[in-house]
Coordinates of N, CA and C in Angstrom, one line a residue:
X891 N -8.8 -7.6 -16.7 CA -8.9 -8.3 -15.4 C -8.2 -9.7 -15.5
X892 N -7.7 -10.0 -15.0 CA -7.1 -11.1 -14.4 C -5.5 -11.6 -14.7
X893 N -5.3 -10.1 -15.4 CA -3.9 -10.3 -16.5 C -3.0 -8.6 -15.7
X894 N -2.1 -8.2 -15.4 CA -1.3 -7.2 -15.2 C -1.3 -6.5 -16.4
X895 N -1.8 -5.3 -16.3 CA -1.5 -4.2 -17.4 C -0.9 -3.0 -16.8
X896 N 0.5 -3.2 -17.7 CA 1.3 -1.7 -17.2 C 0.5 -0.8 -17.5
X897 N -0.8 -0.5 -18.3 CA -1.3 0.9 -18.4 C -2.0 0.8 -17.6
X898 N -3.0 -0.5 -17.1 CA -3.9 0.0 -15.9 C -3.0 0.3 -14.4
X899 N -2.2 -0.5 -14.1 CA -1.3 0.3 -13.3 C -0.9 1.4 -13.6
X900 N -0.2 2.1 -14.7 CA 0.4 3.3 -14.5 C -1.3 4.7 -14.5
X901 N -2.1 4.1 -14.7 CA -3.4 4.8 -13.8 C -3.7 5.2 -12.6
X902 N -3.7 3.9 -12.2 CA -3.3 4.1 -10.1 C -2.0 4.7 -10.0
X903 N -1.2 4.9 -10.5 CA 0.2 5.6 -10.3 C 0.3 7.0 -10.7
X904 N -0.4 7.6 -11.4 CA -0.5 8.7 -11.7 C -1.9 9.7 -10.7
X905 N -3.1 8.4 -10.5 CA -4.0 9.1 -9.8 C -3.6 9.0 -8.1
X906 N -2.4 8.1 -7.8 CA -2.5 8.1 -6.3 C -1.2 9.5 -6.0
X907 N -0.6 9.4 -7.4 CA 0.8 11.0 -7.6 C 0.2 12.5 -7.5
X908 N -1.1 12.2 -7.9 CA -1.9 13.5 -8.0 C -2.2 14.0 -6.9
X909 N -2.3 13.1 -6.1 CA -2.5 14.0 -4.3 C -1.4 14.9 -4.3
X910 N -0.5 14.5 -4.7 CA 0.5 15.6 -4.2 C 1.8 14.3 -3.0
X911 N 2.5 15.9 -2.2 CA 3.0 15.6 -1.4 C 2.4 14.5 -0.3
X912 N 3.5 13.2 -0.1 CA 2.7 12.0 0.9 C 3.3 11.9 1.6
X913 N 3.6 12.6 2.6 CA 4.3 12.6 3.7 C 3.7 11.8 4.9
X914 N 4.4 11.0 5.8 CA 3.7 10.1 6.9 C 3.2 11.3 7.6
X915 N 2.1 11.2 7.7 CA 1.0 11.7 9.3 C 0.3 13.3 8.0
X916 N 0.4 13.2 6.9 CA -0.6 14.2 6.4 C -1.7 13.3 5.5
X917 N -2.3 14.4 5.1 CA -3.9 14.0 4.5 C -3.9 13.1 3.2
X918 N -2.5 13.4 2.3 CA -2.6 12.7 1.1 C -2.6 11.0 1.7
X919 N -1.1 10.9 2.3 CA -0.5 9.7 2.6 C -1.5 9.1 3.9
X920 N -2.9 9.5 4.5 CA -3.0 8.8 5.9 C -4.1 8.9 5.3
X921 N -4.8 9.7 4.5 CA -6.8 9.4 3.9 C -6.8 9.1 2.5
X922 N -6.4 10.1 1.4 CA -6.7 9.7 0.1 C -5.9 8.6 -0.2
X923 N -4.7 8.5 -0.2 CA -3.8 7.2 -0.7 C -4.5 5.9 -0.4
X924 N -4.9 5.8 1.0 CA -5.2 4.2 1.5 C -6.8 4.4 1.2
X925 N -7.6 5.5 1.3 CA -9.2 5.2 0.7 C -8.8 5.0 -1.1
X926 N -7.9 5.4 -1.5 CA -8.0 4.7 -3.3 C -7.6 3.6 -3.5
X927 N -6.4 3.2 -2.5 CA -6.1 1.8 -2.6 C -7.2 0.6 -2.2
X928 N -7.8 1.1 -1.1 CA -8.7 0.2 -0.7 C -10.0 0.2 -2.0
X929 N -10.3 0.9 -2.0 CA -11.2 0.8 -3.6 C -11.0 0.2 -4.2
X930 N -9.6 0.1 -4.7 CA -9.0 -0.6 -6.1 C -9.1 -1.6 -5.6
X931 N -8.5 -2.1 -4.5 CA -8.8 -3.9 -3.8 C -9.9 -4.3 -4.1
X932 N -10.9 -3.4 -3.2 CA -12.4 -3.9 -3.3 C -13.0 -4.4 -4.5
X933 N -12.2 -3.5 -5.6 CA -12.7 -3.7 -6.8 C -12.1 -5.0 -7.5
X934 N -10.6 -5.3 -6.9 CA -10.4 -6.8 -7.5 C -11.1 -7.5 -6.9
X935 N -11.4 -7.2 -5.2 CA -11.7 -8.6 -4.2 C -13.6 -9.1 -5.5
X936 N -14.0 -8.4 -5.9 CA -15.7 -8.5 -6.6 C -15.1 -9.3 -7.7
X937 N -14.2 -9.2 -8.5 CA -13.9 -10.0 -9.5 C -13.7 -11.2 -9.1
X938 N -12.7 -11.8 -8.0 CA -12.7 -12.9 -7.6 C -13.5 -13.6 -7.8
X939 N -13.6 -14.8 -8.7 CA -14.6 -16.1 -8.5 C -14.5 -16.7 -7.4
X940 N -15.6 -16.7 -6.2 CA -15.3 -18.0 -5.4 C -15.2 -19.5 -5.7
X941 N -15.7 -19.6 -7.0 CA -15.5 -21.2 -7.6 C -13.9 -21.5 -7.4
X942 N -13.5 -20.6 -7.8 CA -11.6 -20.7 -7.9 C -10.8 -21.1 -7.0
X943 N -11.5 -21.0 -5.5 CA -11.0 -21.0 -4.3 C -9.9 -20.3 -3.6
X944 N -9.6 -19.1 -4.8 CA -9.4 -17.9 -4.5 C -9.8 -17.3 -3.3
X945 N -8.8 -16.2 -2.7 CA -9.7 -15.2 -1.5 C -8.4 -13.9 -1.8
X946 N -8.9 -12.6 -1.4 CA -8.5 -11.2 -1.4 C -8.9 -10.9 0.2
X947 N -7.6 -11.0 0.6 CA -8.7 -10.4 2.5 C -7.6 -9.0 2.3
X948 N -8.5 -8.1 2.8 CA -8.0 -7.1 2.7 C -7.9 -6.0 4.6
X949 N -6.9 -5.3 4.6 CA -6.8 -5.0 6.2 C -6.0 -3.6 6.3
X950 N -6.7 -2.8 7.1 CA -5.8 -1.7 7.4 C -5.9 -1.8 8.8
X951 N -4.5 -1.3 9.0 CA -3.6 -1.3 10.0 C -2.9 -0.1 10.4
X952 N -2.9 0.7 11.8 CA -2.5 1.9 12.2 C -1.7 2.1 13.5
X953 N -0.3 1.3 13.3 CA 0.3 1.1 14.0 C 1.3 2.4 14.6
X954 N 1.9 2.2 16.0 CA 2.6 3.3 16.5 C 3.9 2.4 16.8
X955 N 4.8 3.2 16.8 CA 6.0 2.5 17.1 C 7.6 3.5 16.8
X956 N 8.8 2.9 17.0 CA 10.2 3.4 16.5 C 10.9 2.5 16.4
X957 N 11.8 2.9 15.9 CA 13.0 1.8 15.7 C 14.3 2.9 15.1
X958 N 15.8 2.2 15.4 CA 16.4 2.9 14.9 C 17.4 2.7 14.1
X959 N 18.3 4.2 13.3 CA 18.6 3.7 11.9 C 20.2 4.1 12.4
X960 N 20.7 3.4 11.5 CA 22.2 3.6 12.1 C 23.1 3.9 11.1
X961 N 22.4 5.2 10.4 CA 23.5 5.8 9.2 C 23.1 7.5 9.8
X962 N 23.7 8.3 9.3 CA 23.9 9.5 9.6 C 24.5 10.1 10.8
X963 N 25.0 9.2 11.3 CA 25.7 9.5 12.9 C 23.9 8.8 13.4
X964 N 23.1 8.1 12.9 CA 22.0 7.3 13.9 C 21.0 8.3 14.0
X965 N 19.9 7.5 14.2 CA 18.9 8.6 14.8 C 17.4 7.6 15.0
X966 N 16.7 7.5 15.9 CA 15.3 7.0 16.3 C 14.3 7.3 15.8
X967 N 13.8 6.6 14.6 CA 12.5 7.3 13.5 C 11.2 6.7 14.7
X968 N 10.4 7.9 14.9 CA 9.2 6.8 15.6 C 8.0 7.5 14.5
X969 N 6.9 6.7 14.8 CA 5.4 7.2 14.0 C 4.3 6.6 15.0
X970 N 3.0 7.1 14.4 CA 2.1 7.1 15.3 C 0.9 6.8 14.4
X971 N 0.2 5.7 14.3 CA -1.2 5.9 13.7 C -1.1 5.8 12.2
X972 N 0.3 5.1 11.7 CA 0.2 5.4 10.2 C -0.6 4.3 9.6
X973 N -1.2 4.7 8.1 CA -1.8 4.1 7.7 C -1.2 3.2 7.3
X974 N -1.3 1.5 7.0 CA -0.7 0.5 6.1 C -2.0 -0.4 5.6
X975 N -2.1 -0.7 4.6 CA -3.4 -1.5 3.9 C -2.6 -2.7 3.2
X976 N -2.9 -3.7 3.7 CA -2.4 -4.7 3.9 C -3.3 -5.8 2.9
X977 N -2.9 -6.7 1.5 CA -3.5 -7.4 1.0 C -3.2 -8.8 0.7
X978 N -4.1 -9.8 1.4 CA -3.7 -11.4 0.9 C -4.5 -11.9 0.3
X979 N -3.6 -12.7 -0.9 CA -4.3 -13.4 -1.9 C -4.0 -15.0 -1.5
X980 N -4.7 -15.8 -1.1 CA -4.5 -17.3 -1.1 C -5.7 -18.1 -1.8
X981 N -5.2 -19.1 -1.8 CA -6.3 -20.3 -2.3 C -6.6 -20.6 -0.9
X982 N -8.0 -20.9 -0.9 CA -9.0 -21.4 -0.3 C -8.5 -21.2 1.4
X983 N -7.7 -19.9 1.4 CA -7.6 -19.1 2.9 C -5.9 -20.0 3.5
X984 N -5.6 -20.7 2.3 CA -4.4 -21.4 3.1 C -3.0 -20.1 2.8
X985 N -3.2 -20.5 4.2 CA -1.9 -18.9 4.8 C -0.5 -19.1 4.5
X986 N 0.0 -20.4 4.3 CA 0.9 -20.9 4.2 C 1.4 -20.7 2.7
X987 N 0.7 -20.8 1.8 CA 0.9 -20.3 0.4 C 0.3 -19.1 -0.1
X988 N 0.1 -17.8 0.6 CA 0.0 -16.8 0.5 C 1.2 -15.9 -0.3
X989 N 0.5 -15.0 -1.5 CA 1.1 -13.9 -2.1 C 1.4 -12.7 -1.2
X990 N 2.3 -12.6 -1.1 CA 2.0 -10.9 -0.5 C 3.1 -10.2 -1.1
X991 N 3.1 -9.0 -1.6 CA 4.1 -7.8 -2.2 C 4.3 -7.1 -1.4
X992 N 5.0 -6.5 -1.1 CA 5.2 -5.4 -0.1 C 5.8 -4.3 -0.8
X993 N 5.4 -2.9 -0.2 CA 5.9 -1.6 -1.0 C 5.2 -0.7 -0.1
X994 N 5.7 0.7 0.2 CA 5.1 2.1 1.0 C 4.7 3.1 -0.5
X995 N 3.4 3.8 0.2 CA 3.2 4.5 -0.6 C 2.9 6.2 -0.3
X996 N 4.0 6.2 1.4 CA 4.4 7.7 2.0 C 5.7 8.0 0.8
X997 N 6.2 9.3 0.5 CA 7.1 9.9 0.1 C 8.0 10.6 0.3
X998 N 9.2 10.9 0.6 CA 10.7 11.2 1.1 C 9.7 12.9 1.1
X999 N 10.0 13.9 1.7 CA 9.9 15.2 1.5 C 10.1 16.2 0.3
X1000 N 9.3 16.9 -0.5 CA 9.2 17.3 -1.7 C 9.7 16.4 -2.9
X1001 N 8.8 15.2 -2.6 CA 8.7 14.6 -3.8 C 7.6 13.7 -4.1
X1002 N 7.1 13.7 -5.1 CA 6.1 12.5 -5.2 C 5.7 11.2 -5.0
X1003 N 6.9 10.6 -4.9 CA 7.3 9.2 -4.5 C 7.5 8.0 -5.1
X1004 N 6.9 8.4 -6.3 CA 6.7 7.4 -7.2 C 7.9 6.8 -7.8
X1005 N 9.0 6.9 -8.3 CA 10.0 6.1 -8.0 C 10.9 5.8 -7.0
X1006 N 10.5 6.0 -5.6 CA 11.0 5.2 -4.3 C 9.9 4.4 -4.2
X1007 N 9.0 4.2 -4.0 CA 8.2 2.5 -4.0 C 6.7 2.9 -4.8
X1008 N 5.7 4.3 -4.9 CA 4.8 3.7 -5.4 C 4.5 3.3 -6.4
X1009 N 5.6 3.3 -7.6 CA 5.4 2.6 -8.7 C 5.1 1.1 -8.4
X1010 N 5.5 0.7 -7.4 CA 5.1 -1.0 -6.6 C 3.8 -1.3 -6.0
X1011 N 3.0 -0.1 -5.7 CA 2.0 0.0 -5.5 C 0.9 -0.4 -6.3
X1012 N 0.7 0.5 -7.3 CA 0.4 0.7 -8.4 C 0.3 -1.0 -9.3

C-alpha cells in the first residue's frame, strides 16, 4: 500500500481479463469490469489517511452520445449508457491539482484488451 506494485497490478489485470470478451454494451465491460474496479477504489479510498489531506472521490458515469471518426472512408461511432468509473485523487479536494489517468477498459472484438489500454487500468 501506498507504493505501485507491478505484481499487485498485474492481479487486477489478469482478474478484470478473466471476464472474457469486453465489448461496449455487454455484461463483462458494463457490470463485472466497473463493479471490480470500483472495489479496488473503495479499497484504496479506506486506506487513505484523512490526516494527509488526501481525498479518493470516486464516480460512475453512463453517458450516451456519438461522434465521428474520419479514417476508413469515416463513419459515426454512437453508444448509449456506457459504463466509465471515474477516479480523483487531490489534496484537501483542491481540483486544480488533481491526478487523474485516463485509460478504457472495453476491448476491440475477440480480444481481451489488455494490451490496448487495460494494462492502464490495472
Amino acid at each position: 500500500p501506498g507504493v505501485f506494485s507491478e505484481a499487485r497490478a498485474r492481479v487486477h489485470l489478469e482478474q478484470v481479463c478473466s471476464y472474457g470478451l469486453s465489448t461496449v454494451g455487454n455484461h463483462a465491460n458494463e457490470v463485472l469490469t466497473p463493479k471490480y474496479i470500483l472495489s479496488a477504489l473503495e479499497a484504496i479510498q479506506k486506506e487513505v489517511d484523512p490526516a494527509s489531506g488526501m481525498m479518493l472521490e470516486i464516480d460512475v458515469q453512463r453517458p450516451t452520445g456519438s461522434f465521428n471518426l474520419e479514417f476508413l472512408q469515416g463513419f459515426t461511432h454512437s453508444y448509449q449508457n456506457v459504463t466509465n468509473v471515474v477516479a480523483r485523487l487531490s489534496h484537501n479536494g483542491n481540483h486544480d491539482s488533481a491526478l487523474m489517468v485516463s485509460a478504457h477498459f472495453d476491448s476491440a472484438l475477440g480480444t481481451p484488451g489488455a494490451s490496448d489500454d487495460v494494462v492502464n487500468v490495472a
